[in-house]
């Protein structure tokens, strides 16, 4: 069996990845089984450079706030601000260290250097695909709603607008009403079903509908980039208001709905990005896999929802490809040598430190005797589920991950 498995491996390179696929995908997804490890981000950076130079990829998207990502995109495309400002203001999830990561900084620096002096049509783009969501809750819809309203009010007749900027400001109130961290655990603390929030949802829906109705005029009056950005504001505003609505829910389906809404927002952002050309997206395996995602919280039964990858794959078909990443050791987190009867253990026995595995061929080599699932002693690392091999196009295996 070891010989068969060895025959499924290749060097981690764009050419090897493309060799596993029937055609160049519009969206190539590279998953990670844990957050905060620069070794994994270095692999991502190397692969993205090769995809740019060899396969014509022009956008990289990561699991970070889609609105904050605009700060990074402005920096890499036009030099707006500084690298330090882009790192400080352009990344969310501070608990994961996205903005302080040396590998993320190197990625942003490289994209800016690549773009310098190139026409806009040849420049690389950066995007966040997550909603403005953190573990402790969701952002106020103010930024997205007021930006969409401002875009429309500058370009269409005021009589067509469903409300004024002053009305939006009054209904939004103080932003800390929306960002109250107590609302994540206590639905009664959420303002998502207040009279003001209900009215804002209707206004947001009307603003998005007006934006869609006015598309020919808006595209003639502004650039495609400005139109894309306003469209992002629209879907973010409606998505955030929907998320806050379900934060105020008291039914047993509350958390499942919130998890599903987050991935739905990610999926819509990804689909919008593919209209620019081929995209590499980097996020947790659980957000990119084709199978249903699951998570256990407290002593409750596992929660299950469809990931962004599953949603996008159902729309794009073969134009979506998924590379999962699996690890051998993460010793600084207590994850030691994998048991030999797991997928990670079988790959760990190979001599390569890093490789790309043809997942369908690996599944065929294993036959019906699928390895046992690996069990992680640390909650922050999610081992590969052997049952998911059939839904993976390729498997990136990294033998040992040193502390970043």
CSV table of N, CA and C in Angstrom, one decimal, residues 239-354:
chain,number,residue,atom,x,y,z
A,239,UNK,N,-26.7,41.1,4.6
A,239,UNK,CA,-26.2,40.0,5.4
A,239,UNK,C,-26.0,40.2,6.8
A,240,UNK,N,-25.5,41.4,7.2
A,240,UNK,CA,-25.3,41.7,8.6
A,240,UNK,C,-26.6,41.9,9.3
A,241,UNK,N,-27.6,42.5,8.7
A,241,UNK,CA,-28.9,42.7,9.3
A,241,UNK,C,-29.6,41.4,9.5
A,242,UNK,N,-29.4,40.5,8.6
A,242,UNK,CA,-29.9,39.1,8.7
A,242,UNK,C,-29.3,38.4,9.8
A,243,UNK,N,-27.9,38.5,9.9
A,243,UNK,CA,-27.2,37.9,11.0
A,243,UNK,C,-27.6,38.4,12.4
A,244,UNK,N,-27.8,39.7,12.5
A,244,UNK,CA,-28.2,40.3,13.8
A,244,UNK,C,-29.6,39.8,14.1
A,245,UNK,N,-30.5,39.7,13.1
A,245,UNK,CA,-31.8,39.2,13.3
A,245,UNK,C,-31.8,37.8,14.0
A,246,UNK,N,-30.9,36.9,13.5
A,246,UNK,CA,-30.8,35.6,14.0
A,246,UNK,C,-30.0,35.5,15.3
A,247,UNK,N,-29.2,36.5,15.6
A,247,UNK,CA,-28.6,36.6,16.9
A,247,UNK,C,-29.6,36.8,18.0
A,248,UNK,N,-30.7,37.4,17.7
A,248,UNK,CA,-31.8,37.7,18.6
A,248,UNK,C,-32.8,36.5,18.7
A,249,UNK,N,-32.6,35.5,18.0
A,249,UNK,CA,-33.5,34.3,18.0
A,249,UNK,C,-33.3,33.5,19.2
A,250,UNK,N,-34.3,32.8,19.7
A,250,UNK,CA,-34.2,32.0,20.9
A,250,UNK,C,-34.5,30.5,20.6
A,251,UNK,N,-34.7,30.2,19.3
A,251,UNK,CA,-35.0,28.8,18.9
A,251,UNK,C,-33.8,27.9,19.0
A,252,UNK,N,-33.9,26.6,19.0
A,252,UNK,CA,-32.8,25.7,19.0
A,252,UNK,C,-31.9,25.8,17.7
A,253,UNK,N,-32.5,26.3,16.7
A,253,UNK,CA,-31.7,26.4,15.4
A,253,UNK,C,-30.9,27.7,15.3
A,254,UNK,N,-30.8,28.4,16.4
A,254,UNK,CA,-30.1,29.7,16.3
A,254,UNK,C,-28.7,29.6,15.8
A,255,UNK,N,-27.9,28.8,16.5
A,255,UNK,CA,-26.4,28.7,16.1
A,255,UNK,C,-26.2,28.1,14.8
A,256,UNK,N,-27.0,27.1,14.4
A,256,UNK,CA,-26.9,26.6,13.1
A,256,UNK,C,-27.2,27.6,12.0
A,257,UNK,N,-28.2,28.4,12.3
A,257,UNK,CA,-28.5,29.5,11.3
A,257,UNK,C,-27.3,30.5,11.2
A,258,UNK,N,-26.7,30.9,12.3
A,258,UNK,CA,-25.7,31.9,12.3
A,258,UNK,C,-24.5,31.3,11.6
A,259,UNK,N,-24.1,30.0,11.8
A,259,UNK,CA,-23.0,29.4,11.1
A,259,UNK,C,-23.3,29.4,9.6
A,260,UNK,N,-24.5,29.0,9.2
A,260,UNK,CA,-24.8,28.9,7.8
A,260,UNK,C,-24.9,30.3,7.2
A,261,UNK,N,-25.3,31.3,7.9
A,261,UNK,CA,-25.3,32.7,7.3
A,261,UNK,C,-23.9,33.2,7.0
A,262,UNK,N,-23.0,32.9,8.0
A,262,UNK,CA,-21.6,33.3,7.8
A,262,UNK,C,-21.1,32.7,6.5
A,263,UNK,N,-21.2,31.4,6.3
A,263,UNK,CA,-20.7,30.8,5.1
A,263,UNK,C,-21.4,31.2,3.8
A,264,UNK,N,-22.7,31.5,4.0
A,264,UNK,CA,-23.5,32.0,2.8
A,264,UNK,C,-22.9,33.4,2.4
A,265,UNK,N,-22.6,34.3,3.3
A,265,UNK,CA,-22.0,35.6,3.0
A,265,UNK,C,-20.6,35.3,2.3
A,266,UNK,N,-19.8,34.4,2.8
A,266,UNK,CA,-18.5,34.1,2.2
A,266,UNK,C,-18.7,33.6,0.8
A,267,UNK,N,-19.7,32.7,0.6
A,267,UNK,CA,-19.9,32.2,-0.8
A,267,UNK,C,-20.3,33.3,-1.8
A,268,UNK,N,-21.2,34.2,-1.4
A,268,UNK,CA,-21.5,35.3,-2.3
A,268,UNK,C,-20.4,36.2,-2.6
A,269,UNK,N,-19.5,36.4,-1.6
A,269,UNK,CA,-18.3,37.2,-1.9
A,269,UNK,C,-17.4,36.5,-2.9
A,270,UNK,N,-17.2,35.2,-2.7
A,270,UNK,CA,-16.4,34.4,-3.6
A,270,UNK,C,-16.9,34.4,-5.0
A,271,UNK,N,-18.2,34.2,-5.2
A,271,UNK,CA,-18.8,34.2,-6.5
A,271,UNK,C,-18.6,35.5,-7.2
A,272,UNK,N,-18.7,36.6,-6.5
A,272,UNK,CA,-18.5,38.0,-7.0
A,272,UNK,C,-17.1,38.1,-7.5
A,273,UNK,N,-16.1,37.6,-6.7
A,273,UNK,CA,-14.7,37.8,-7.1
A,273,UNK,C,-14.4,37.0,-8.4
A,274,UNK,N,-15.0,35.9,-8.6
A,274,UNK,CA,-14.7,35.1,-9.8
A,274,UNK,C,-15.0,35.8,-11.1
A,275,UNK,N,-15.8,36.8,-11.1
A,275,UNK,CA,-16.1,37.6,-12.3
A,275,UNK,C,-14.9,38.4,-12.8
A,276,UNK,N,-13.9,38.6,-11.9
A,276,UNK,CA,-12.7,39.3,-12.3
A,276,UNK,C,-11.7,38.4,-13.0
A,277,UNK,N,-11.8,37.1,-12.8
A,277,UNK,CA,-10.9,36.1,-13.4
A,277,UNK,C,-10.6,35.1,-12.3
A,278,UNK,N,-9.6,34.2,-12.5
A,278,UNK,CA,-9.4,33.1,-11.6
A,278,UNK,C,-8.9,33.6,-10.2
A,279,UNK,N,-9.3,33.0,-9.2
A,279,UNK,CA,-9.1,33.4,-7.8
A,279,UNK,C,-8.5,32.2,-7.0
A,280,UNK,N,-7.6,32.5,-6.1
A,280,UNK,CA,-7.1,31.6,-5.1
A,280,UNK,C,-7.7,32.1,-3.8
A,281,UNK,N,-8.5,31.2,-3.1
A,281,UNK,CA,-9.0,31.6,-1.8
A,281,UNK,C,-8.3,30.7,-0.7
A,282,UNK,N,-8.0,31.3,0.4
A,282,UNK,CA,-7.4,30.6,1.5
A,282,UNK,C,-8.2,30.8,2.8
A,283,UNK,N,-8.7,29.7,3.3
A,283,UNK,CA,-9.5,29.8,4.5
A,283,UNK,C,-9.4,28.4,5.2
A,284,UNK,N,-10.1,28.3,6.3
A,284,UNK,CA,-10.2,27.0,7.0
A,284,UNK,C,-10.8,25.9,6.1
A,285,UNK,N,-10.3,24.7,6.3
A,285,UNK,CA,-10.9,23.6,5.5
A,285,UNK,C,-12.4,23.5,5.7
A,286,UNK,N,-12.9,23.8,6.9
A,286,UNK,CA,-14.3,23.6,7.1
A,286,UNK,C,-15.1,24.6,6.4
A,287,UNK,N,-14.5,25.7,5.9
A,287,UNK,CA,-15.3,26.7,5.1
A,287,UNK,C,-15.2,26.4,3.6
A,288,UNK,N,-14.3,25.5,3.2
A,288,UNK,CA,-14.1,25.3,1.8
A,288,UNK,C,-14.4,24.0,1.3
A,289,UNK,N,-14.7,23.0,2.2
A,289,UNK,CA,-15.0,21.6,1.8
A,289,UNK,C,-16.3,21.5,1.1
A,290,UNK,N,-16.5,20.5,0.3
A,290,UNK,CA,-17.7,20.2,-0.4
A,290,UNK,C,-18.7,19.5,0.5
A,291,UNK,N,-18.2,18.8,1.5
A,291,UNK,CA,-19.1,18.1,2.5
A,291,UNK,C,-19.7,19.1,3.5
A,292,UNK,N,-20.8,18.7,4.2
A,292,UNK,CA,-21.3,19.5,5.2
A,292,UNK,C,-20.3,19.7,6.3
A,293,UNK,N,-20.2,20.9,6.9
A,293,UNK,CA,-19.3,21.2,8.0
A,293,UNK,C,-20.1,20.9,9.3
A,294,UNK,N,-19.3,20.6,10.3
A,294,UNK,CA,-19.9,20.3,11.6
A,294,UNK,C,-19.0,20.8,12.7
A,295,UNK,N,-19.6,21.2,13.8
A,295,UNK,CA,-18.8,21.7,15.0
A,295,UNK,C,-19.6,21.4,16.3
A,296,UNK,N,-18.9,21.0,17.3
A,296,UNK,CA,-19.5,20.7,18.6
A,296,UNK,C,-19.3,21.9,19.5
A,297,UNK,N,-20.4,22.3,20.1
A,297,UNK,CA,-20.3,23.4,21.1
A,297,UNK,C,-20.8,23.0,22.4
A,298,UNK,N,-20.0,23.2,23.4
A,298,UNK,CA,-20.3,22.8,24.8
A,298,UNK,C,-20.7,21.3,24.8
A,299,UNK,N,-21.8,20.9,25.5
A,299,UNK,CA,-22.2,19.5,25.6
A,299,UNK,C,-23.4,19.2,24.7
A,300,UNK,N,-23.5,20.1,23.6
A,300,UNK,CA,-24.7,19.9,22.7
A,300,UNK,C,-24.3,19.0,21.6
A,301,UNK,N,-25.3,18.4,20.9
A,301,UNK,CA,-25.0,17.6,19.7
A,301,UNK,C,-24.3,18.5,18.7
A,302,UNK,N,-23.5,17.9,17.7
A,302,UNK,CA,-22.8,18.6,16.7
A,302,UNK,C,-23.8,19.5,15.9
A,303,UNK,N,-23.3,20.7,15.6
A,303,UNK,CA,-24.1,21.6,14.6
A,303,UNK,C,-23.6,21.3,13.2
A,304,UNK,N,-24.5,21.2,12.3
A,304,UNK,CA,-24.1,21.0,10.9
A,304,UNK,C,-24.6,22.1,10.0
A,305,UNK,N,-23.8,22.5,9.0
A,305,UNK,CA,-24.3,23.5,8.0
A,305,UNK,C,-23.5,23.3,6.7
A,306,UNK,N,-24.0,23.9,5.7
A,306,UNK,CA,-23.3,23.9,4.4
A,306,UNK,C,-22.2,25.0,4.3
A,307,UNK,N,-21.0,24.6,4.0
A,307,UNK,CA,-19.9,25.5,4.0
A,307,UNK,C,-20.0,26.4,2.7
A,308,UNK,N,-19.1,27.4,2.7
A,308,UNK,CA,-19.0,28.3,1.5
A,308,UNK,C,-18.6,27.5,0.3
A,309,UNK,N,-17.6,26.6,0.6
A,309,UNK,CA,-17.1,25.7,-0.5
A,309,UNK,C,-18.2,24.9,-1.1
A,310,UNK,N,-19.1,24.3,-0.3
A,310,UNK,CA,-20.2,23.5,-0.8
A,310,UNK,C,-21.2,24.3,-1.6
A,311,UNK,N,-21.4,25.5,-1.1
A,311,UNK,CA,-22.4,26.4,-1.8
A,311,UNK,C,-21.8,26.9,-3.2
A,312,UNK,N,-20.5,27.2,-3.2
A,312,UNK,CA,-19.9,27.7,-4.4
A,312,UNK,C,-19.7,26.5,-5.4
A,313,UNK,N,-19.3,25.4,-4.9
A,313,UNK,CA,-19.2,24.2,-5.8
A,313,UNK,C,-20.5,23.8,-6.5
A,314,UNK,N,-21.6,24.0,-5.7
A,314,UNK,CA,-22.9,23.6,-6.3
A,314,UNK,C,-23.2,24.6,-7.5
A,315,UNK,N,-22.7,25.8,-7.4
A,315,UNK,CA,-22.9,26.8,-8.5
A,315,UNK,C,-21.9,26.7,-9.6
A,316,UNK,N,-20.6,26.5,-9.3
A,316,UNK,CA,-19.6,26.5,-10.3
A,316,UNK,C,-19.2,25.2,-10.9
A,317,UNK,N,-19.6,24.1,-10.2
A,317,UNK,CA,-19.3,22.8,-10.8
A,317,UNK,C,-17.8,22.6,-10.9
A,318,UNK,N,-17.3,22.1,-12.0
A,318,UNK,CA,-15.8,21.9,-12.2
A,318,UNK,C,-15.0,23.1,-12.2
A,319,UNK,N,-15.6,24.3,-12.2
A,319,UNK,CA,-14.8,25.5,-12.1
A,319,UNK,C,-14.4,25.8,-10.7
A,320,UNK,N,-14.8,25.0,-9.7
A,320,UNK,CA,-14.4,25.0,-8.3
A,320,UNK,C,-13.5,23.8,-8.0
A,321,UNK,N,-12.4,24.1,-7.4
A,321,UNK,CA,-11.5,23.0,-7.0
A,321,UNK,C,-11.0,23.2,-5.5
A,322,UNK,N,-10.9,22.1,-4.8
A,322,UNK,CA,-10.6,22.3,-3.4
A,322,UNK,C,-9.4,21.4,-3.0
A,323,UNK,N,-8.4,22.1,-2.5
A,323,UNK,CA,-7.2,21.5,-1.9
A,323,UNK,C,-7.3,21.6,-0.4
A,324,UNK,N,-7.4,20.5,0.3
A,324,UNK,CA,-7.4,20.5,1.8
A,324,UNK,C,-5.9,20.4,2.2
A,325,UNK,N,-5.6,20.9,3.4
A,325,UNK,CA,-4.3,20.8,4.0
A,325,UNK,C,-4.4,19.9,5.2
A,326,UNK,N,-3.4,19.0,5.3
A,326,UNK,CA,-3.4,18.1,6.5
A,326,UNK,C,-1.9,18.2,7.1
A,327,UNK,N,-1.8,18.0,8.4
A,327,UNK,CA,-0.5,18.2,9.0
A,327,UNK,C,-0.1,16.9,9.7
A,328,UNK,N,1.2,16.8,9.8
A,328,UNK,CA,1.8,15.7,10.6
A,328,UNK,C,1.8,16.1,12.1
A,329,UNK,N,2.8,17.0,12.4
A,329,UNK,CA,2.9,17.4,13.8
A,329,UNK,C,2.7,18.9,14.0
A,330,UNK,N,2.3,19.3,15.1
A,330,UNK,CA,2.1,20.7,15.5
A,330,UNK,C,2.5,20.7,17.0
A,331,UNK,N,3.8,20.3,17.2
A,331,UNK,CA,4.2,19.9,18.6
A,331,UNK,C,4.1,21.0,19.6
A,332,UNK,N,4.2,22.3,19.2
A,332,UNK,CA,4.0,23.4,20.2
A,332,UNK,C,2.6,23.5,20.7
A,333,UNK,N,1.7,22.8,20.0
A,333,UNK,CA,0.3,22.8,20.5
A,333,UNK,C,-0.1,21.4,21.0
A,334,UNK,N,0.9,20.5,21.2
A,334,UNK,CA,0.6,19.2,21.8
A,334,UNK,C,0.2,18.2,20.7
A,335,UNK,N,0.3,18.5,19.4
A,335,UNK,CA,-0.1,17.6,18.4
A,335,UNK,C,1.2,16.9,17.9
A,336,UNK,N,1.3,15.6,18.3
A,336,UNK,CA,2.6,14.9,18.1
A,336,UNK,C,2.4,13.9,16.9
A,337,UNK,N,3.3,13.1,16.6
A,337,UNK,CA,3.3,12.2,15.5
A,337,UNK,C,2.0,11.5,15.3
A,338,UNK,N,1.4,11.5,14.1
A,338,UNK,CA,0.1,10.9,14.0
A,338,UNK,C,0.1,9.4,14.0
A,339,UNK,N,-0.9,8.8,14.6
A,339,UNK,CA,-1.0,7.3,14.6
A,339,UNK,C,-0.8,6.7,13.2
A,340,UNK,N,-0.1,5.6,13.0
A,340,UNK,CA,0.1,5.1,11.7
A,340,UNK,C,-1.1,4.6,10.9
A,341,UNK,N,-2.2,4.4,11.6
A,341,UNK,CA,-3.4,3.9,10.9
A,341,UNK,C,-4.4,5.1,10.5
A,342,UNK,N,-3.9,6.3,10.5
A,342,UNK,CA,-4.6,7.5,10.0
A,342,UNK,C,-4.1,7.9,8.7
A,343,UNK,N,-4.8,8.7,7.9
A,343,UNK,CA,-4.3,9.3,6.7
A,343,UNK,C,-3.0,10.1,6.9
A,344,UNK,N,-3.1,10.9,8.0
A,344,UNK,CA,-1.9,11.7,8.3
A,344,UNK,C,-0.7,10.8,8.7
A,345,UNK,N,-1.0,9.7,9.4
A,345,UNK,CA,0.1,8.7,9.7
A,345,UNK,C,0.7,8.1,8.5
A,346,UNK,N,-0.1,7.7,7.5
A,346,UNK,CA,0.4,7.0,6.3
A,346,UNK,C,1.2,8.0,5.5
A,347,UNK,N,0.8,9.3,5.5
A,347,UNK,CA,1.6,10.3,4.7
A,347,UNK,C,2.9,10.7,5.5
A,348,UNK,N,2.8,10.6,6.8
A,348,UNK,CA,3.9,11.0,7.6
A,348,UNK,C,5.1,10.0,7.4
A,349,UNK,N,4.8,8.7,7.1
A,349,UNK,CA,5.8,7.7,6.9
A,349,UNK,C,6.6,7.9,5.6
A,350,UNK,N,6.1,8.8,4.7
A,350,UNK,CA,6.8,9.1,3.4
A,350,UNK,C,7.9,10.0,3.7
A,351,UNK,N,8.9,10.0,2.8
A,351,UNK,CA,10.1,10.8,3.1
A,351,UNK,C,10.0,12.3,2.9
A,352,UNK,N,9.0,12.8,2.1
A,352,UNK,CA,8.8,14.2,1.7
A,352,UNK,C,8.4,15.0,3.0
A,353,UNK,N,8.9,16.2,3.1
A,353,UNK,CA,8.5,17.1,4.1
A,353,UNK,C,7.1,17.8,3.8
A,354,UNK,N,7.0,18.0,2.4
A,354,UNK,CA,5.7,18.6,1.9
A,354,UNK,C,5.4,17.9,0.6
